[in-house]
Amino acid sequence: MERPRILVVGGGFAGVECARRLERRLTPGEADIAIVAPFSYELYLPLLPQVAAGVLTPQSVAVSLRRMLRRTRIIPGGAIGVDPQAKVCVIRKITDQVVDEYYDYLVLAPGSVTRTFDIPGLTDHARGMKTLAEAAYVRDHVISQLDLADAATDRDERISRLQFVVVGGGYAGTETAACLQRVTSSAVKRYPRLNPNLIKWHLVDIAPKLMPELGDKLGKDALEILRRRGIQVSLGVSVARVDDDTVTFTDGRVLPCRTLIWTAGVAASPLIATMDAETVRGRLATTADMRVPQFDGVFALGDAAAVPDLAKGGGAVCPPTAQHAQRQGKTAADNVAAALRGQTMRPYYHKDLGLVVDLGGADAVSKPLGVELKAWRPRAWPAATT
Ligand SMILES: Cc1cc2nc3c(=O)[nH]c(=O)nc-3n(C[C@H](O)[C@H](O)[C@H](O)COP(=O)(O)OP(=O)(O)OC[C@H]3O[C@@H](n4cnc5c(N)ncnc54)[C@H](O)[C@@H]3O)c2cc1C
């Protein structure tokens, strides 16, 4: 008799953890486990700002799927549609070949994409911080702006190349601005002809606070650390338009600038919109045990899913964090195994463990288990040389 087929979509925090746990929970005779993933590695997204800053190498944040999965069949490609009635997932392999993969249980964990808005010039000029390629690009781009500023004979060009804007005051944007500012303030020592005071980092967010999930006090501490280091933080402000060499803010300021890093929020993977199912702000709505109620045998988790946050209650859904995605992966695997064996599934419950925000060098704020911590080392700033 054929073994039941379990197909996991997505090789990120949620998908890999689920497949690993399934390998442990089920004997090889109980099920065939497959994972469809466009890359051969799991990417540790929270460490991308450190890759952009050159503190970590790209290889150190990309862990080979084959190192972590022993008997899961890996299908290199992306899911492009699901027919839940026929129980088929349509996959485009990385060769562009389109294949049908039949399943008995489908675990949807395709994550999220950067959320953009209809702002003139944004898609042409903004850079994201969501893939390894983007992190590496941003690093090269920022360093090349120093080189180009050094080589520029025109003062206006030099000024525009030394101003950098990061949009998004969540942990991704805050860490990116903080870590990259460290890079430029250290690298500028090797450019004796550049005036370090011309280098300006701007962090903007339409929200009135930085990282609201940290709470009022730590959010303010982070803001103070950034401002003392010279990062210009503008809250209640966003970007109105972007050109080759200017960024216009919604408060009317026009900044000469050639670098815009966009981290203002995430949206569920476009795969979710192809499914005729209930969503919560674009994320697939699930029950507490992570089933998609409309479809038999389908589970969803991670950034792509709106999983009820039972620890918070009041109808809240889990925020899109690695912390939740990984733990949901484990519970989803247990529930798939339970469904397969005709046993009872359990609801996902996890009390947030808090957050650590790396502000570059020795600076950081964190809230492990609700305890507020801050580390900040004052430094002398280089004086103007030209
Ligand atoms: C810069 C940055 C910093 C962050 N910092 C933190 C932090 O400090 N703490 C924290 O908890 N969280 C942090 N996050 C958020 C965290 O990384 C995400 O919440 C987490 O990665 C979600 O896990 P996931 O498995 O749902 O999605 P992902 O980890 O994004 O994995 C999804 C996977 O699915 C693949 N995929 C996409 N579409 C398809 C498809 N159609 N078919 C097959 N596969 C597909 C993707 O390539 C990817 O490998 C950060 C995110 C970013 C971008």
Tab-separated table of C-alpha atoms and ligand atoms in Angstrom:
chain	number	residue	atom	x	y	z
A	1	MET	CA	0.000	0.000	0.000
A	2	GLU	CA	1.194	3.550	-0.775
A	3	ARG	CA	2.344	5.615	2.167
A	4	PRO	CA	0.463	8.865	2.942
A	5	ARG	CA	2.193	11.845	1.287
A	6	ILE	CA	3.089	14.918	3.346
A	7	LEU	CA	4.169	17.962	1.374
A	8	VAL	CA	5.756	20.965	3.117
A	9	VAL	CA	5.848	24.229	1.125
A	10	GLY	CA	8.722	26.533	2.117
A	11	GLY	CA	12.206	25.885	3.484
A	12	GLY	CA	12.312	28.634	6.114
A	13	PHE	CA	11.975	28.625	9.893
A	14	ALA	CA	8.486	27.096	9.910
A	15	GLY	CA	8.824	24.620	7.017
A	16	VAL	CA	12.224	23.180	7.956
A	17	GLU	CA	11.337	22.808	11.626
A	18	CYS	CA	8.138	21.020	10.615
A	19	ALA	CA	9.926	18.616	8.253
A	20	ARG	CA	12.650	17.873	10.838
A	21	ARG	CA	10.078	17.090	13.484
A	22	LEU	CA	8.067	14.927	11.071
A	23	GLU	CA	11.212	12.876	10.382
A	24	ARG	CA	11.517	12.284	14.130
A	25	ARG	CA	7.849	11.693	14.885
A	26	LEU	CA	7.053	9.313	12.014
A	27	THR	CA	8.747	6.095	10.980
A	28	PRO	CA	9.818	5.878	7.313
A	29	GLY	CA	6.981	3.383	6.754
A	30	GLU	CA	4.336	5.785	8.042
A	31	ALA	CA	4.656	8.594	5.497
A	32	ASP	CA	6.536	10.026	2.534
A	33	ILE	CA	7.779	13.508	3.449
A	34	ALA	CA	8.653	16.073	0.770
A	35	ILE	CA	9.559	19.751	0.931
A	36	VAL	CA	9.390	22.242	-1.927
A	37	ALA	CA	11.866	25.090	-1.566
A	38	PRO	CA	13.349	27.492	-4.129
A	39	PHE	CA	16.751	27.573	-2.401
A	40	SER	CA	18.955	24.731	-1.170
A	41	TYR	CA	19.356	26.426	2.209
A	42	GLU	CA	17.375	27.797	5.127
A	43	LEU	CA	18.084	31.495	5.476
A	44	TYR	CA	18.420	33.011	8.964
A	45	LEU	CA	16.658	36.248	8.042
A	46	PRO	CA	17.158	37.962	11.428
A	47	LEU	CA	20.912	37.950	10.730
A	48	LEU	CA	20.722	39.724	7.348
A	49	PRO	CA	21.572	43.172	8.820
A	50	GLN	CA	24.808	41.617	10.137
A	51	VAL	CA	25.544	40.228	6.644
A	52	ALA	CA	24.932	43.691	5.168
A	53	ALA	CA	27.291	45.082	7.805
A	54	GLY	CA	29.953	42.464	6.958
A	55	VAL	CA	29.959	41.114	10.536
A	56	LEU	CA	28.743	37.729	9.240
A	57	THR	CA	29.428	35.991	5.943
A	58	PRO	CA	26.506	34.962	3.707
A	59	GLN	CA	27.468	31.286	4.144
A	60	SER	CA	27.154	31.523	7.917
A	61	VAL	CA	23.469	32.506	7.771
A	62	ALA	CA	22.413	30.009	5.065
A	63	VAL	CA	22.196	26.459	6.374
A	64	SER	CA	22.027	23.643	3.829
A	65	LEU	CA	18.643	21.871	3.804
A	66	ARG	CA	20.401	18.575	3.173
A	67	ARG	CA	22.391	18.993	6.379
A	68	MET	CA	19.200	19.331	8.377
A	69	LEU	CA	16.886	16.901	6.587
A	70	ARG	CA	17.863	13.255	6.322
A	71	ARG	CA	15.042	11.526	4.501
A	72	THR	CA	12.761	14.334	3.346
A	73	ARG	CA	12.548	14.509	-0.462
A	74	ILE	CA	13.625	17.989	-1.535
A	75	ILE	CA	11.892	19.457	-4.595
A	76	PRO	CA	13.834	22.528	-5.834
A	77	GLY	CA	11.214	25.060	-6.888
A	78	GLY	CA	8.204	27.033	-5.725
A	79	ALA	CA	4.538	26.174	-5.280
A	80	ILE	CA	2.451	28.239	-7.694
A	81	GLY	CA	-1.012	26.942	-6.863
A	82	VAL	CA	-3.002	24.457	-4.850
A	83	ASP	CA	-6.102	22.498	-5.837
A	84	PRO	CA	-7.415	21.468	-2.418
A	85	GLN	CA	-10.251	19.387	-3.894
A	86	ALA	CA	-7.942	17.238	-6.020
A	87	LYS	CA	-5.231	17.504	-3.289
A	88	VAL	CA	-2.634	18.651	-5.771
A	89	CYS	CA	0.054	21.275	-5.358
A	90	VAL	CA	1.347	22.760	-8.612
A	91	ILE	CA	5.078	23.386	-8.509
A	92	ARG	CA	7.373	25.316	-10.823
A	93	LYS	CA	10.794	23.733	-10.504
A	94	ILE	CA	13.868	25.964	-10.694
A	95	THR	CA	14.262	24.671	-14.264
A	96	ASP	CA	10.825	26.240	-15.043
A	97	GLN	CA	9.269	22.806	-15.490
A	98	VAL	CA	5.751	22.713	-13.988
A	99	VAL	CA	4.806	19.539	-12.133
A	100	ASP	CA	1.855	18.306	-10.060
A	101	GLU	CA	2.609	16.957	-6.613
A	102	TYR	CA	-0.186	14.992	-4.962
A	103	TYR	CA	-0.528	15.161	-1.198
A	104	ASP	CA	-2.583	13.768	1.646
A	105	TYR	CA	-1.346	16.460	4.043
A	106	LEU	CA	-0.126	19.865	2.925
A	107	VAL	CA	1.830	22.187	5.224
A	108	LEU	CA	1.926	25.734	3.854
A	109	ALA	CA	4.899	27.762	5.123
A	110	PRO	CA	5.978	29.991	2.206
A	111	GLY	CA	6.711	32.988	4.476
A	112	SER	CA	6.313	36.590	3.420
A	113	VAL	CA	7.533	39.186	0.953
A	114	THR	CA	8.468	42.838	1.485
A	115	ARG	CA	5.334	44.987	1.516
A	116	THR	CA	5.613	47.991	-0.760
A	117	PHE	CA	3.228	50.856	-1.448
A	118	ASP	CA	2.254	52.831	-4.481
A	119	ILE	CA	4.921	55.506	-3.973
A	120	PRO	CA	6.374	57.072	-7.144
A	121	GLY	CA	9.881	55.711	-7.836
A	122	LEU	CA	9.840	53.246	-4.945
A	123	THR	CA	10.063	49.974	-6.868
A	124	ASP	CA	12.814	51.354	-9.125
A	125	HIS	CA	15.039	52.815	-6.423
A	126	ALA	CA	14.403	51.057	-3.100
A	127	ARG	CA	16.392	48.025	-1.934
A	128	GLY	CA	14.940	45.373	0.375
A	129	MET	CA	16.529	43.412	3.218
A	130	LYS	CA	14.789	40.078	2.774
A	131	THR	CA	17.186	37.911	0.767
A	132	LEU	CA	20.869	37.060	0.873
A	133	ALA	CA	21.331	38.779	-2.487
A	134	GLU	CA	19.712	41.966	-1.164
A	135	ALA	CA	21.893	42.024	1.972
A	136	ALA	CA	25.064	41.529	-0.103
A	137	TYR	CA	23.911	44.141	-2.613
A	138	VAL	CA	23.200	46.726	0.088
A	139	ARG	CA	26.671	46.256	1.572
A	140	ASP	CA	28.413	46.700	-1.805
A	141	HIS	CA	26.166	49.630	-2.689
A	142	VAL	CA	26.847	51.489	0.577
A	143	ILE	CA	30.631	51.004	0.311
A	144	SER	CA	30.576	52.066	-3.338
A	145	GLN	CA	28.791	55.297	-2.329
A	146	LEU	CA	31.817	56.158	-0.163
A	147	ASP	CA	34.142	55.427	-3.111
A	148	LEU	CA	32.011	57.482	-5.495
A	149	ALA	CA	31.717	60.355	-3.017
A	150	ASP	CA	35.486	60.334	-2.617
A	151	ALA	CA	35.924	60.452	-6.388
A	152	ALA	CA	33.225	63.101	-6.956
A	153	THR	CA	34.336	66.571	-7.983
A	154	ASP	CA	30.862	68.001	-7.510
A	155	ARG	CA	29.930	68.857	-3.901
A	156	ASP	CA	26.200	68.193	-4.435
A	157	GLU	CA	26.948	64.724	-5.755
A	158	ARG	CA	29.230	64.019	-2.781
A	159	ILE	CA	26.525	65.110	-0.335
A	160	SER	CA	23.859	62.958	-1.979
A	161	ARG	CA	26.099	59.882	-1.979
A	162	LEU	CA	26.771	60.218	1.748
A	163	GLN	CA	23.126	60.314	2.865
A	164	PHE	CA	21.364	57.021	3.500
A	165	VAL	CA	17.689	56.426	4.263
A	166	VAL	CA	16.211	53.335	5.912
A	167	VAL	CA	12.417	53.123	5.973
A	168	GLY	CA	10.834	50.994	8.698
A	169	GLY	CA	11.364	51.358	12.430
A	170	GLY	CA	10.736	47.690	13.254
A	171	TYR	CA	13.633	45.460	14.323
A	172	ALA	CA	14.695	44.801	10.693
A	173	GLY	CA	14.998	48.489	9.767
A	174	THR	CA	16.409	49.612	13.107
A	175	GLU	CA	19.124	46.928	13.083
A	176	THR	CA	19.913	47.649	9.434
A	177	ALA	CA	20.343	51.400	10.011
A	178	ALA	CA	22.327	50.870	13.225
A	179	CYS	CA	24.681	48.196	11.853
A	180	LEU	CA	25.316	49.976	8.535
A	181	GLN	CA	25.959	53.312	10.223
A	182	ARG	CA	28.707	51.539	12.169
A	183	VAL	CA	30.140	50.314	8.862
A	184	THR	CA	30.288	53.755	7.257
A	185	SER	CA	31.599	55.520	10.354
A	186	SER	CA	34.397	52.981	10.626
A	187	ALA	CA	35.123	52.766	6.863
A	188	VAL	CA	35.339	56.547	6.454
A	189	LYS	CA	38.655	56.483	8.337
A	190	ARG	CA	40.143	55.045	5.159
A	191	TYR	CA	38.881	58.034	3.125
A	192	PRO	CA	40.998	60.923	4.408
A	193	ARG	CA	39.524	63.294	1.831
A	194	LEU	CA	35.936	62.737	2.970
A	195	ASN	CA	34.366	64.802	5.712
A	196	PRO	CA	32.817	62.223	8.086
A	197	ASN	CA	30.242	64.790	9.171
A	198	LEU	CA	28.712	64.606	5.706
A	199	ILE	CA	27.710	60.973	6.303
A	200	LYS	CA	24.127	60.923	7.493
A	201	TRP	CA	21.874	57.993	8.232
A	202	HIS	CA	18.115	58.579	8.436
A	203	LEU	CA	15.632	56.110	9.894
A	204	VAL	CA	11.993	56.945	9.197
A	205	ASP	CA	8.723	55.315	10.157
A	206	ILE	CA	5.135	56.428	9.803
A	207	ALA	CA	4.424	55.052	13.304
A	208	PRO	CA	4.919	57.332	16.319
A	209	LYS	CA	7.340	54.874	18.019
A	210	LEU	CA	10.284	52.666	17.170
A	211	MET	CA	9.743	48.926	17.638
A	212	PRO	CA	6.455	49.171	19.604
A	213	GLU	CA	6.825	45.475	20.528
A	214	LEU	CA	9.699	46.476	22.865
A	215	GLY	CA	7.403	48.637	24.976
A	216	ASP	CA	7.656	52.366	25.679
A	217	LYS	CA	10.799	52.424	27.804
A	218	LEU	CA	13.061	50.233	25.657
A	219	GLY	CA	11.736	51.849	22.471
A	220	LYS	CA	12.817	55.214	23.910
A	221	ASP	CA	16.186	53.776	24.988
A	222	ALA	CA	16.803	52.499	21.456
A	223	LEU	CA	15.824	55.887	20.044
A	224	GLU	CA	18.228	57.629	22.415
A	225	ILE	CA	21.115	55.290	21.524
A	226	LEU	CA	20.532	55.839	17.802
A	227	ARG	CA	20.232	59.618	18.151
A	228	ARG	CA	23.374	59.855	20.305
A	229	ARG	CA	25.216	58.017	17.568
A	230	GLY	CA	24.042	60.609	15.078
A	231	ILE	CA	21.325	58.610	13.311
A	232	GLN	CA	18.475	60.965	12.433
A	233	VAL	CA	15.233	59.264	13.395
A	234	SER	CA	11.989	60.746	12.033
A	235	LEU	CA	8.749	59.266	13.363
A	236	GLY	CA	5.295	59.878	11.908
A	237	VAL	CA	7.012	60.324	8.534
A	238	SER	CA	7.228	58.221	5.393
A	239	VAL	CA	8.487	58.560	1.838
A	240	ALA	CA	6.384	60.478	-0.716
A	241	ARG	CA	8.582	59.955	-3.811
A	242	VAL	CA	12.015	58.711	-4.851
A	243	ASP	CA	14.256	59.719	-7.770
A	244	ASP	CA	17.787	58.848	-8.836
A	245	ASP	CA	19.308	61.349	-6.423
A	246	THR	CA	16.562	62.550	-4.051
A	247	VAL	CA	14.134	61.168	-1.515
A	248	THR	CA	11.096	63.290	-0.659
A	249	PHE	CA	9.520	62.725	2.748
A	250	THR	CA	5.815	63.109	3.513
A	251	ASP	CA	6.655	66.117	5.739
A	252	GLY	CA	7.892	67.935	2.620
A	253	ARG	CA	11.662	67.568	3.168
A	254	VAL	CA	13.629	66.754	0.017
A	255	LEU	CA	16.860	64.914	0.798
A	256	PRO	CA	19.741	64.571	-1.666
A	257	CYS	CA	20.246	60.797	-1.392
A	258	ARG	CA	21.002	57.757	-3.554
A	259	THR	CA	20.349	54.963	-1.077
A	260	LEU	CA	16.894	53.949	0.121
A	261	ILE	CA	16.552	50.712	2.075
A	262	TRP	CA	12.937	49.626	2.442
A	263	THR	CA	11.953	47.395	5.380
A	264	ALA	CA	8.489	48.797	6.065
A	265	GLY	CA	6.535	45.655	6.770
A	266	VAL	CA	5.843	42.287	5.213
A	267	ALA	CA	2.936	40.771	3.304
A	268	ALA	CA	2.096	37.062	3.118
A	269	SER	CA	3.568	35.096	0.210
A	270	PRO	CA	1.612	35.729	-3.041
A	271	LEU	CA	0.782	31.990	-3.033
A	272	ILE	CA	-1.820	32.653	-0.315
A	273	ALA	CA	-3.834	35.022	-2.544
A	274	THR	CA	-4.192	32.249	-5.156
A	275	MET	CA	-6.159	30.154	-2.662
A	276	ASP	CA	-9.872	30.714	-2.213
A	277	ALA	CA	-9.655	30.842	1.572
A	278	GLU	CA	-10.278	33.182	4.471
A	279	THR	CA	-7.419	35.527	5.257
A	280	VAL	CA	-6.528	37.994	8.017
A	281	ARG	CA	-4.627	40.948	6.512
A	282	GLY	CA	-3.519	38.672	3.678
A	283	ARG	CA	-2.369	35.830	5.950
A	284	LEU	CA	-4.188	32.492	5.699
A	285	ALA	CA	-6.611	32.155	8.627
A	286	THR	CA	-6.131	28.960	10.617
A	287	THR	CA	-7.643	27.275	13.623
A	288	ALA	CA	-5.611	27.132	16.855
A	289	ASP	CA	-4.206	23.752	15.759
A	290	MET	CA	-3.085	25.368	12.478
A	291	ARG	CA	-5.558	23.673	10.154
A	292	VAL	CA	-7.015	25.680	7.279
A	293	PRO	CA	-10.656	24.911	8.075
A	294	GLN	CA	-11.970	25.094	4.496
A	295	PHE	CA	-9.561	22.464	3.161
A	296	ASP	CA	-9.118	18.868	4.256
A	297	GLY	CA	-5.546	17.995	5.250
A	298	VAL	CA	-4.142	21.521	4.808
A	299	PHE	CA	-2.146	23.285	7.552
A	300	ALA	CA	-0.598	26.765	7.455
A	301	LEU	CA	1.953	28.508	9.664
A	302	GLY	CA	4.690	31.103	9.920
A	303	ASP	CA	4.526	34.552	8.326
A	304	ALA	CA	2.048	33.315	5.691
A	305	ALA	CA	-0.571	32.297	8.255
A	306	ALA	CA	-2.720	34.048	10.845
A	307	VAL	CA	-2.455	31.561	13.705
A	308	PRO	CA	-4.472	32.531	16.815
A	309	ASP	CA	-2.198	33.766	19.607
A	310	LEU	CA	-3.733	31.941	22.574
A	311	ALA	CA	-1.138	33.347	24.979
A	312	LYS	CA	-2.378	36.870	24.203
A	313	GLY	CA	-6.035	35.974	23.670
A	314	GLY	CA	-8.688	38.482	22.622
A	315	GLY	CA	-8.674	37.310	19.000
A	316	ALA	CA	-4.991	38.244	18.484
A	317	VAL	CA	-2.929	36.389	15.893
A	318	CYS	CA	0.752	35.534	16.288
A	319	PRO	CA	3.093	38.248	14.972
A	320	PRO	CA	5.307	37.335	11.994
A	321	THR	CA	8.465	36.374	13.885
A	322	ALA	CA	11.015	33.580	13.633
A	323	GLN	CA	10.280	32.750	17.248
A	324	HIS	CA	6.681	31.816	16.423
A	325	ALA	CA	7.418	30.298	12.994
A	326	GLN	CA	9.891	27.782	14.385
A	327	ARG	CA	7.671	26.704	17.266
A	328	GLN	CA	4.615	26.521	15.019
A	329	GLY	CA	6.671	24.182	12.804
A	330	LYS	CA	7.025	21.733	15.687
A	331	THR	CA	3.347	21.846	16.693
A	332	ALA	CA	2.204	21.554	13.067
A	333	ALA	CA	4.352	18.426	12.635
A	334	ASP	CA	2.871	16.912	15.789
A	335	ASN	CA	-0.619	17.699	14.503
A	336	VAL	CA	0.030	16.218	11.058
A	337	ALA	CA	1.332	13.060	12.762
A	338	ALA	CA	-1.735	13.045	15.038
A	339	ALA	CA	-4.102	13.460	12.072
A	340	LEU	CA	-2.365	10.634	10.227
A	341	ARG	CA	-2.705	8.316	13.235
A	342	GLY	CA	-6.288	9.387	14.053
A	343	GLN	CA	-5.177	11.018	17.311
A	344	THR	CA	-6.149	14.356	18.876
A	345	MET	CA	-4.370	17.499	17.676
A	346	ARG	CA	-3.183	20.193	20.079
A	347	PRO	CA	-3.547	23.961	19.819
A	348	TYR	CA	-0.459	26.110	19.303
A	349	TYR	CA	0.458	27.989	22.463
A	350	HIS	CA	3.612	29.994	22.972
A	351	LYS	CA	4.305	32.863	25.317
A	352	ASP	CA	6.603	35.349	23.617
A	353	LEU	CA	10.166	35.075	24.948
A	354	GLY	CA	11.049	38.629	23.984
A	355	LEU	CA	13.442	40.196	21.549
A	356	VAL	CA	17.094	41.154	21.155
A	357	VAL	CA	17.879	44.115	18.919
A	358	ASP	CA	21.503	44.428	17.804
A	359	LEU	CA	22.305	48.102	17.372
A	360	GLY	CA	25.819	47.420	16.104
A	361	GLY	CA	29.093	47.055	18.024
A	362	ALA	CA	28.400	46.849	21.771
A	363	ASP	CA	25.004	48.576	21.555
A	364	ALA	CA	21.796	46.588	21.995
A	365	VAL	CA	18.387	46.573	23.627
A	366	SER	CA	16.530	43.426	24.581
A	367	LYS	CA	13.564	42.179	26.516
A	368	PRO	CA	14.132	38.522	27.402
A	369	LEU	CA	11.144	37.134	29.326
A	370	GLY	CA	9.879	40.661	29.953
A	371	VAL	CA	13.136	41.909	31.577
A	372	GLU	CA	14.247	45.156	29.952
A	373	LEU	CA	17.981	45.365	29.189
A	374	LYS	CA	20.075	47.956	27.419
A	375	ALA	CA	23.772	48.047	26.544
A	376	TRP	CA	25.401	51.167	25.259
A	377	ARG	CA	29.050	52.157	25.060
A	378	PRO	CA	29.760	55.837	24.531
A	379	ARG	CA	32.342	56.591	21.898
A	380	ALA	CA	34.151	59.652	20.686
A	381	TRP	CA	33.112	60.672	17.197
A	382	PRO	CA	35.690	61.602	14.575
A	383	ALA	CA	36.097	65.303	13.982
A	384	ALA	CA	35.726	66.867	10.553
A	385	THR	CA	38.848	66.549	8.431
A	386	THR	CA	37.840	68.652	5.444
B	1	LIG	C1	15.904	41.676	8.282
B	1	LIG	C2	14.977	40.851	9.150
B	1	LIG	C3	15.192	40.764	10.517
B	1	LIG	C4	14.358	39.996	11.321
B	1	LIG	N1	14.618	39.901	12.662
B	1	LIG	C5	13.857	39.087	13.443
B	1	LIG	C6	14.151	38.928	14.836
B	1	LIG	O1	15.076	39.549	15.368
B	1	LIG	N2	13.386	38.059	15.566
B	1	LIG	C7	12.365	37.343	15.000
B	1	LIG	O2	11.729	36.535	15.698
B	1	LIG	N3	12.048	37.485	13.696
B	1	LIG	C8	12.765	38.334	12.911
B	1	LIG	N4	12.462	38.497	11.572
B	1	LIG	C9	11.251	37.830	11.047
B	1	LIG	C10	11.516	36.358	10.758
B	1	LIG	O3	12.670	36.211	9.978
B	1	LIG	C11	10.314	35.750	10.062
B	1	LIG	O4	9.176	35.949	10.870
B	1	LIG	C12	10.514	34.257	9.817
B	1	LIG	O5	11.560	34.072	8.892
B	1	LIG	C13	9.231	33.614	9.295
B	1	LIG	O6	9.468	32.267	9.063
B	1	LIG	P1	8.698	31.528	7.864
B	1	LIG	O7	9.201	30.124	7.861
B	1	LIG	O8	7.256	31.778	7.935
B	1	LIG	O9	9.199	32.291	6.569
B	1	LIG	P2	10.679	32.326	5.949
B	1	LIG	O10	11.700	32.134	6.980
B	1	LIG	O11	10.708	33.571	5.144
B	1	LIG	O12	10.686	31.058	5.007
B	1	LIG	C14	9.824	30.935	3.916
B	1	LIG	C15	10.519	30.073	2.900
B	1	LIG	O13	9.605	29.732	1.880
B	1	LIG	C16	10.198	29.918	0.624
B	1	LIG	N5	9.115	30.198	-0.328
B	1	LIG	C17	8.540	31.369	-0.619
B	1	LIG	N6	7.555	31.190	-1.531
B	1	LIG	C18	7.523	29.867	-1.795
B	1	LIG	C19	6.729	29.077	-2.659
B	1	LIG	N7	5.773	29.615	-3.416
B	1	LIG	N8	6.973	27.745	-2.688
B	1	LIG	C20	7.942	27.201	-1.928
B	1	LIG	N9	8.719	27.912	-1.091
B	1	LIG	C21	8.508	29.230	-1.027
B	1	LIG	C22	11.156	31.084	0.822
B	1	LIG	O14	12.178	31.072	-0.133
B	1	LIG	C23	11.676	30.798	2.217
B	1	LIG	O15	12.775	29.931	2.179
B	1	LIG	C24	13.273	39.280	10.749
B	1	LIG	C25	13.057	39.369	9.363
B	1	LIG	C26	13.887	40.142	8.572
B	1	LIG	C27	13.629	40.216	7.076
